[in-house]
Short mmCIF file of C-alpha atoms in Angstrom, two decimals:
data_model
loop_
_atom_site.label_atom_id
_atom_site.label_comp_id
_atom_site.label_asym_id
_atom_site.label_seq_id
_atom_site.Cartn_x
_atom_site.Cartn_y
_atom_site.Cartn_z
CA UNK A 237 101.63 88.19 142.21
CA UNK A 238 98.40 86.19 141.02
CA UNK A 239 96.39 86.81 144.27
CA UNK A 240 97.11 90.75 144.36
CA UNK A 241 94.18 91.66 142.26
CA UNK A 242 92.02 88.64 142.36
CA UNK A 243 88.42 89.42 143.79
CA UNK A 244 86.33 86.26 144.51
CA UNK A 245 82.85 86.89 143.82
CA UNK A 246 80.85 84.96 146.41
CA UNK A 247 76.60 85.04 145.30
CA UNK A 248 74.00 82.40 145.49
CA UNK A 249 71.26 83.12 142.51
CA UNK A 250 67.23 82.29 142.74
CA UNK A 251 65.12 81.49 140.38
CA UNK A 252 62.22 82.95 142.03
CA UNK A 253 58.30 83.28 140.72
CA UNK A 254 58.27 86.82 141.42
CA UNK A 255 59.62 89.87 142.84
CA UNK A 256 56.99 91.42 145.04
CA UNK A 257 57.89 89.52 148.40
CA UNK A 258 61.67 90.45 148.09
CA UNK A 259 61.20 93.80 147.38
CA UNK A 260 58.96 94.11 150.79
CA UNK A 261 61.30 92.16 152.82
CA UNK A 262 63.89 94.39 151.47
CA UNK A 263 62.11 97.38 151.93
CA UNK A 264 61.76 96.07 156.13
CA UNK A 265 65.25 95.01 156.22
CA UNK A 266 65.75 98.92 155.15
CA UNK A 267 68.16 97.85 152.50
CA UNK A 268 69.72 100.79 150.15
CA UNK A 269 68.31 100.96 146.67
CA UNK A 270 71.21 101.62 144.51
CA UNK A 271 69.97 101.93 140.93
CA UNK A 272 67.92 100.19 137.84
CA UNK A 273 70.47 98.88 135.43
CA UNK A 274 70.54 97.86 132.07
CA UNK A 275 72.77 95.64 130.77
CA UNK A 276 73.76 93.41 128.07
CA UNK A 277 76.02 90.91 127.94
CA UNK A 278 78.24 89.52 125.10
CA UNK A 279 79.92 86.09 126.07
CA UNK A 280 82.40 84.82 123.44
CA UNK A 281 84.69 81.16 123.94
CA UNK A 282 88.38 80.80 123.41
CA UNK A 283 89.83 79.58 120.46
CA UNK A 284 92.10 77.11 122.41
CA UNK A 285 90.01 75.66 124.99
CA UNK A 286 85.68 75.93 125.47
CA UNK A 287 85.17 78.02 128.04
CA UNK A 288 81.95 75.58 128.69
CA UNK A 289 83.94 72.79 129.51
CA UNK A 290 86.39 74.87 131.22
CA UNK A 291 84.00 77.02 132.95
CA UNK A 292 85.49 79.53 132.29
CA UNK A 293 84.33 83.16 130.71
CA UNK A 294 84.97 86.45 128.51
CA UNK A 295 82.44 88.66 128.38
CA UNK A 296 81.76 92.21 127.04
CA UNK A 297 79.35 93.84 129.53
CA UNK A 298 77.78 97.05 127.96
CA UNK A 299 75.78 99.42 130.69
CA UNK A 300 72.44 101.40 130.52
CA UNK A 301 75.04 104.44 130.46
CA UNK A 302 77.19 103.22 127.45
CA UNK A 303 80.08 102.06 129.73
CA UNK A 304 81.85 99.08 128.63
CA UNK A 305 83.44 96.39 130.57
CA UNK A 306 85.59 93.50 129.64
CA UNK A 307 85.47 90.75 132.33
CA UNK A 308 87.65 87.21 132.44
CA UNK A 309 85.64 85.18 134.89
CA UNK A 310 87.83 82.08 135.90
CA UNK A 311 86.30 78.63 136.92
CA UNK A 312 83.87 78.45 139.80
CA UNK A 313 84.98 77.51 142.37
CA UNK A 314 82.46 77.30 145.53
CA UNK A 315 79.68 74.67 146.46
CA UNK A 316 76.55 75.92 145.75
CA UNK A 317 77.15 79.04 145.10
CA UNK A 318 78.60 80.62 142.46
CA UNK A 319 81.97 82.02 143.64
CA UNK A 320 84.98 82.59 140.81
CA UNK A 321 87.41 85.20 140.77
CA UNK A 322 86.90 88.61 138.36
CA UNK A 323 89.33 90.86 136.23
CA UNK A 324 87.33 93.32 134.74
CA UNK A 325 88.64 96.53 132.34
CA UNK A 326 86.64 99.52 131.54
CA UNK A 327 87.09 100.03 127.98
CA UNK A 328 86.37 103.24 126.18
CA UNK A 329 85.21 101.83 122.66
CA UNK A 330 82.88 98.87 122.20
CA UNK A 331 83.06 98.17 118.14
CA UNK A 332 86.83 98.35 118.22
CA UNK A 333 86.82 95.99 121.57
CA UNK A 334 84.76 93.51 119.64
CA UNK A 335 86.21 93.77 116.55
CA UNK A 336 89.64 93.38 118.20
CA UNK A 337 88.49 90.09 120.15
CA UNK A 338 87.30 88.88 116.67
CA UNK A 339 90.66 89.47 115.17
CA UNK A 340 91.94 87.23 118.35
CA UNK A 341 89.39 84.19 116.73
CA UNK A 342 87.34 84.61 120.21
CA UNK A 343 83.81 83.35 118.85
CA UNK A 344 80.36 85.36 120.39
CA UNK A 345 78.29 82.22 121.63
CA UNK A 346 75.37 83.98 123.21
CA UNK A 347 73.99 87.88 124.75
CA UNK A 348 72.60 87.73 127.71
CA UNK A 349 70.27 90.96 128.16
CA UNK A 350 68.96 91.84 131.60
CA UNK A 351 67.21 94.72 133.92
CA UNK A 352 68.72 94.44 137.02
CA UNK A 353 66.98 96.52 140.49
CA UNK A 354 70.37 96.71 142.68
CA UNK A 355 70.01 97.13 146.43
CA UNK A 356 72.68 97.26 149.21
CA UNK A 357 72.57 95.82 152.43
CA UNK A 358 75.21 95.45 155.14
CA UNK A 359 78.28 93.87 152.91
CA UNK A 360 75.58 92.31 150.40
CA UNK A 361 74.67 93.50 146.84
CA UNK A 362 71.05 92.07 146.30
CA UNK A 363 70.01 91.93 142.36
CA UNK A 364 65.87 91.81 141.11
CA UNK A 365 66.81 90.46 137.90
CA UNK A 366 64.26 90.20 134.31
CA UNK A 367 66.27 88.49 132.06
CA UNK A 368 65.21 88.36 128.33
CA UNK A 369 63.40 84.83 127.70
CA UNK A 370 64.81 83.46 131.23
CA UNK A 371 62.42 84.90 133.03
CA UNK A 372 62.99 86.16 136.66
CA UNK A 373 66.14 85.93 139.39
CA UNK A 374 67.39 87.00 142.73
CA UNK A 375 71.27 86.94 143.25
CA UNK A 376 72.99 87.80 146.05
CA UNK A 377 76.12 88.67 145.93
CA UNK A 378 79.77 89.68 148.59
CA UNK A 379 82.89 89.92 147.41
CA UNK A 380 85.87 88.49 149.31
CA UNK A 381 89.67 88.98 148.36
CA UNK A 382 90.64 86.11 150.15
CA UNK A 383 90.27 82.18 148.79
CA UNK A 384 89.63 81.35 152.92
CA UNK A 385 87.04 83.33 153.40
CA UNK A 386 84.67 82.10 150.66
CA UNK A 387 82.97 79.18 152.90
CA UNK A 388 81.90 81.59 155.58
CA UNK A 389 80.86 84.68 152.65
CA UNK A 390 78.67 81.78 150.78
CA UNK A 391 77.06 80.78 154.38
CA UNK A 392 76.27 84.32 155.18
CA UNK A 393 74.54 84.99 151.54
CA UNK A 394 72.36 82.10 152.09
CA UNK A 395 71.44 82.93 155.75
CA UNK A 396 70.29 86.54 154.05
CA UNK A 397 68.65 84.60 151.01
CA UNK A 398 66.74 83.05 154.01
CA UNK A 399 65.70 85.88 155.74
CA UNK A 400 64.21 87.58 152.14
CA UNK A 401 61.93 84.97 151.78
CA UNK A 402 64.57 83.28 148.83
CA UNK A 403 63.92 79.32 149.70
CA UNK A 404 67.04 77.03 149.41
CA UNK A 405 65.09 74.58 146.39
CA UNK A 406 64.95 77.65 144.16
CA UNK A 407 68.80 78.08 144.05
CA UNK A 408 69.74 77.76 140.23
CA UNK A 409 73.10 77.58 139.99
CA UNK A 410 73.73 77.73 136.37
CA UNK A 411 75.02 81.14 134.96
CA UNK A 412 72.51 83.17 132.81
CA UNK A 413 75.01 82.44 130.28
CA UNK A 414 74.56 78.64 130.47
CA UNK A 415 70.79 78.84 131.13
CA UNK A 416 70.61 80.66 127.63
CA UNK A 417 72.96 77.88 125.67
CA UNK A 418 70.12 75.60 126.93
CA UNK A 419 67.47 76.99 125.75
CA UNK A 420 68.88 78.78 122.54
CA UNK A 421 69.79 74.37 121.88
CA UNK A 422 66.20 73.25 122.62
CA UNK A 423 65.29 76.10 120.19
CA UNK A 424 66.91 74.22 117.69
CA UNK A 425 64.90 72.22 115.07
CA UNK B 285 80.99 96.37 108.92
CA UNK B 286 84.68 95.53 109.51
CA UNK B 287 85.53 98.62 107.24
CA UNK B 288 83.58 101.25 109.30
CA UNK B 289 86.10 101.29 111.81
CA UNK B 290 89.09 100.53 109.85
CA UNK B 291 92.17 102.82 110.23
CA UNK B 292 95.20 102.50 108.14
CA UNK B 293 98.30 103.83 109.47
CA UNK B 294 101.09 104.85 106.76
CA UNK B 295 104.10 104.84 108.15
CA UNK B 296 108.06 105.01 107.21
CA UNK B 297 110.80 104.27 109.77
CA UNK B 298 114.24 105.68 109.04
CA UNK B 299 117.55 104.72 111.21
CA UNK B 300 119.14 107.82 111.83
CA UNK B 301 122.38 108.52 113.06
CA UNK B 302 121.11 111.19 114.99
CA UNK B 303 118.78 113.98 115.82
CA UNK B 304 120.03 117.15 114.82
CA UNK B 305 119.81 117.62 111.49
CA UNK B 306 115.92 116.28 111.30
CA UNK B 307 115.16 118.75 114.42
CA UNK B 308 116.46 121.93 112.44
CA UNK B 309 114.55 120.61 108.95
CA UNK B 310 111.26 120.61 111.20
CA UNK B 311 112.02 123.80 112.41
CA UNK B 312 112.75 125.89 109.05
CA UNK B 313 109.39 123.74 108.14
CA UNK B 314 107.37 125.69 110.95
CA UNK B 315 106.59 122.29 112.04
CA UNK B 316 104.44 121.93 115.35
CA UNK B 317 106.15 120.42 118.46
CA UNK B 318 103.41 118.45 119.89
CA UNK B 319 104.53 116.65 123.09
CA UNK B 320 107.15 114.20 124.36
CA UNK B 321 106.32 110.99 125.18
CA UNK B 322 107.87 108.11 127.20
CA UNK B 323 106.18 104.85 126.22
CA UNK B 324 106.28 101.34 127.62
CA UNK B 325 105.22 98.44 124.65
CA UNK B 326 104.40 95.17 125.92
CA UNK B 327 103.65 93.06 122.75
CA UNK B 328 101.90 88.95 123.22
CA UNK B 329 101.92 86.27 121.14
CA UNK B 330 99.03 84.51 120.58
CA UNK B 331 98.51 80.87 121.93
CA UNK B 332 96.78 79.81 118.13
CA UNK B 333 99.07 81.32 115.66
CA UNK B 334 102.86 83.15 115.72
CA UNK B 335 102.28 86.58 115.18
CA UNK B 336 106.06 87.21 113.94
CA UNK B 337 105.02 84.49 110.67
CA UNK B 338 101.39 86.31 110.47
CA UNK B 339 102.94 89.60 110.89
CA UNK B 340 100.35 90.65 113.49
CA UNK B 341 100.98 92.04 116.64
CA UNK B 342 98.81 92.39 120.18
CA UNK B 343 100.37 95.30 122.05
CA UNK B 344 99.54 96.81 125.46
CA UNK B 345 101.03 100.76 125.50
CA UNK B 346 101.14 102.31 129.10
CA UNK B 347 102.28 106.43 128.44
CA UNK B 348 103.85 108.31 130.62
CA UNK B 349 100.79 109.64 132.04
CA UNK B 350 99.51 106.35 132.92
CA UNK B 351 97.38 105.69 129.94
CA UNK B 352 97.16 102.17 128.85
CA UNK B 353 95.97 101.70 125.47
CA UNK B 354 95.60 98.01 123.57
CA UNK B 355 95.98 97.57 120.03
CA UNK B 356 95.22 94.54 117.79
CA UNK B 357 98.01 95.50 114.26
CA UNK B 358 96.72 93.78 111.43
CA UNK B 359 99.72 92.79 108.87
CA UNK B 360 101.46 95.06 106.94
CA UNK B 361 100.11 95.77 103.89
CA UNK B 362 102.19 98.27 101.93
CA UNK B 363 105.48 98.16 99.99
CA UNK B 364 108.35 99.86 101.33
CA UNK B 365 106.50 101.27 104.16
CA UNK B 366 104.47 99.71 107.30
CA UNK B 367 101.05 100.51 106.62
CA UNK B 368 98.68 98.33 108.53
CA UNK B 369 95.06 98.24 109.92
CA UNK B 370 94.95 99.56 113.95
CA UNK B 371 92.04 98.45 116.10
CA UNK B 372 92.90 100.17 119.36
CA UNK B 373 91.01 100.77 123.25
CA UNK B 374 91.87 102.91 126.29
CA UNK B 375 91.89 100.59 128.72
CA UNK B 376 91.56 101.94 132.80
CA UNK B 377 94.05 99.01 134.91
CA UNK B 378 96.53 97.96 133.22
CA UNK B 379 97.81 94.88 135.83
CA UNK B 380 94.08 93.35 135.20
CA UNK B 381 94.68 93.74 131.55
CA UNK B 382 98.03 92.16 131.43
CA UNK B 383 96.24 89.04 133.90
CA UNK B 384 93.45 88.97 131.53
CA UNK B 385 95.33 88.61 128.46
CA UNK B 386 97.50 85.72 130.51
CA UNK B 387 94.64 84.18 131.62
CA UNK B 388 93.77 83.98 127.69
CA UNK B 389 96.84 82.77 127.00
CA UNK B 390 98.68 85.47 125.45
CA UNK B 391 102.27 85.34 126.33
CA UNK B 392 104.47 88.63 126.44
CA UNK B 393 107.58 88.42 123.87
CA UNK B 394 108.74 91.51 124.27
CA UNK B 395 109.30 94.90 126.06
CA UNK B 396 109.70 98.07 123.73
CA UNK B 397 110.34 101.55 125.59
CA UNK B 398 111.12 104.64 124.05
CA UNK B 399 111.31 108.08 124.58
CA UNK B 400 110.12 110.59 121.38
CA UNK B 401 109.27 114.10 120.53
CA UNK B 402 106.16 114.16 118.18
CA UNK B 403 105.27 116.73 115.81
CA UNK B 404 102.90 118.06 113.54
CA UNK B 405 103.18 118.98 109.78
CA UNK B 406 100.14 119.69 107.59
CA UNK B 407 98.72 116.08 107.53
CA UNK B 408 101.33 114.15 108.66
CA UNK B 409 102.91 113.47 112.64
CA UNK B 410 106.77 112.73 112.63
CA UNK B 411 108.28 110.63 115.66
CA UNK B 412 112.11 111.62 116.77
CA UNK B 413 112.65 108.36 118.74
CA UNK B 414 115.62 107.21 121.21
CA UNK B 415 114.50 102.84 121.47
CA UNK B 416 115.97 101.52 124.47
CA UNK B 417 118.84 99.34 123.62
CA UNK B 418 118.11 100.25 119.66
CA UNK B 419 119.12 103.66 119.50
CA UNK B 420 118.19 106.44 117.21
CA UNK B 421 114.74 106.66 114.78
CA UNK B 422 112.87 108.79 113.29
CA UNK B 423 108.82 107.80 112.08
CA UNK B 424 106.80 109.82 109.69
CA UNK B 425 103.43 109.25 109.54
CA UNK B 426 99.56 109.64 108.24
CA UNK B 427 96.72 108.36 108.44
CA UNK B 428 93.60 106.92 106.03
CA UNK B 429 91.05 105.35 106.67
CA UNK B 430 90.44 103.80 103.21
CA UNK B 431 92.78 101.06 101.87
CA UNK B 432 92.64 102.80 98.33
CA UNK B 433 94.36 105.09 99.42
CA UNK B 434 97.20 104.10 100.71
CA UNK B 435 99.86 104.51 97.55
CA UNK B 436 99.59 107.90 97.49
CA UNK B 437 99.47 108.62 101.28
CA UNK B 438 103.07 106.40 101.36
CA UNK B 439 104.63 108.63 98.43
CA UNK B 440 103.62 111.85 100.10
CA UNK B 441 104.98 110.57 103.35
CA UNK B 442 108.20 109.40 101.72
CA UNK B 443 108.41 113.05 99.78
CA UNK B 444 108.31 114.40 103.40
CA UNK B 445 111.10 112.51 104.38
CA UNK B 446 113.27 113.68 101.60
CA UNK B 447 112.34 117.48 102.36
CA UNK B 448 113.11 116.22 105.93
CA UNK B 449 116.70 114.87 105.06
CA UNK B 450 115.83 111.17 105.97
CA UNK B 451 118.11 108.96 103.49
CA UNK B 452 115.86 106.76 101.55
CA UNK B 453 118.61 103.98 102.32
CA UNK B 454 117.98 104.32 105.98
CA UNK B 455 114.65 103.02 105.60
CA UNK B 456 113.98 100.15 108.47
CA UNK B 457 111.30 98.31 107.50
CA UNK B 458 111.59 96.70 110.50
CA UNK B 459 109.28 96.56 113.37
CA UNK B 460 110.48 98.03 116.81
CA UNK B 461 109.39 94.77 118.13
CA UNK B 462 111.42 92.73 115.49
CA UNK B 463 114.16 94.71 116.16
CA UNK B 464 114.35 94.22 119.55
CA UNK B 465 113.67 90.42 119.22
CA UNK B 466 116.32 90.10 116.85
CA UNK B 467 118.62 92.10 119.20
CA UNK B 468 117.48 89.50 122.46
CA UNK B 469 118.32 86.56 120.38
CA UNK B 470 122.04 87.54 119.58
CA UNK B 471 122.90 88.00 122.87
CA UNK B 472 121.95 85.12 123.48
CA UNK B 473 124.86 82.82 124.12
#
């Protein structure tokens, strides 16, 4: 019952100086450009548990095109990369989806606001990621619907990350999510 | 803020012994046969408060045309009818929605399913219902979306209802869902 929808989300994320190498090396790898997104993300915590310490999370993703998408993320639950499993909802009406997860007592801890260059290549989804006040990112990302198959999905991202000029030292792998708590709390007086 | 999306639903149930007589009233009205419905109500407690002692109520609707709509009920806040605030989504998968909300720690309480004929009548939609297990209903309804107004809506809602036939004295002030709770726990051995 539990494992008939689950996705795992296997991707490895860079914190990476620039972009101009990766684009070239995907642009000779011939790798699909799929489209410029924009996106902002509204994370809020549980009223029962904190979905820090859990590492777990609920987020409210809001598209360049207005579509809205409710996501549970559960714990991570690779090595170094960053694999958890997904449910995600399209929902047709953002105020009333907040406003309902208010009523609920979930708390908004952060927004995460990003433009994301998304290119394809063989089973990989490659994002150029600017993130507001993070700076910039390379993930790459397969998705696997199988627990088993995670070990061999997160070797194969890295041996692309490799071959796109991504080196293994600038793997970060906090979520954008986390990386903004940190600095939002340094922030602080 | 909260107000601008606010909806108050004013609403009297009546238990009816049956159908006919309501169905020829409409009629004579000129009333507008709208559609019939088939509807599946899932309804979750929440894990940080009772929503039978808050009088809330968390409900996932699936229509017989697939749709899957959630609604956050805020308590009743009329007299002798059910008036309360709706915040409601379409949602597009409902077996992600259901995991998501477990994953949150919503627990299902109850099932409600119902079959109804809804119609139309200047400003106000009336519900024949057959509730599985419950029997026979009928719902008369409007809608405002300021809390002022209320009182009046619920006295030209119950006026219908007398031009309709309904018996103030079978006014159920009851939810569906507490209905059908109260109906699990007597069989209960």
């Amino acid at each position: 019952m539990y494992y008939k929808h689950a996705v795992f989300e296997v991707e490895v994320k860079y914190r990476v100086p620039g972009h101009d190498v990766i684009k070239e090396k995907l642009k000779a790898l011939n790798a699909k450009f799929l489209e410029h997104t924009e996106e902002t993300d509204i994370y809020f915590n549980s009223p029962i548990r904190d979905f820090a310490k859990t590492d777990e999370a609920l987020r409210v993703r809001i598209y360049g095109d207005g579509t809205v998408v409710l996501t549970y993320k559960g714990p991570r639950i690779g090595g170094i990369g960053k694999t958890r499993e997904e449910l995600s909802v399209t929902v047709n009406d953002l105020e009333s989806l907040l406003e309902i997860l208010r009523r609920l007592d979930f708390k908004e801890v952060a927004r995460v606001i990003k433009r994301r260059d998304i290119y394809n290549y063989e089973n990989f989804t490659i994002y150029i990621d600017i993130v507001e006040g993070l700076g910039n990112f390379v993930e790459v990302e397969t998705m696997v619907n199988d627990r088993e198959l995670i070990n061999k999905a997160t070797e194969e991202v890295l041996q692309l990350g490799d071959k796109l000029g991504l080196r293994r030292d600038w793997i970060e792998r906090k979520t954008y999510l986390e990386l903004v708590l940190e600095k939002n709390s340094m922030n602080k007086p």
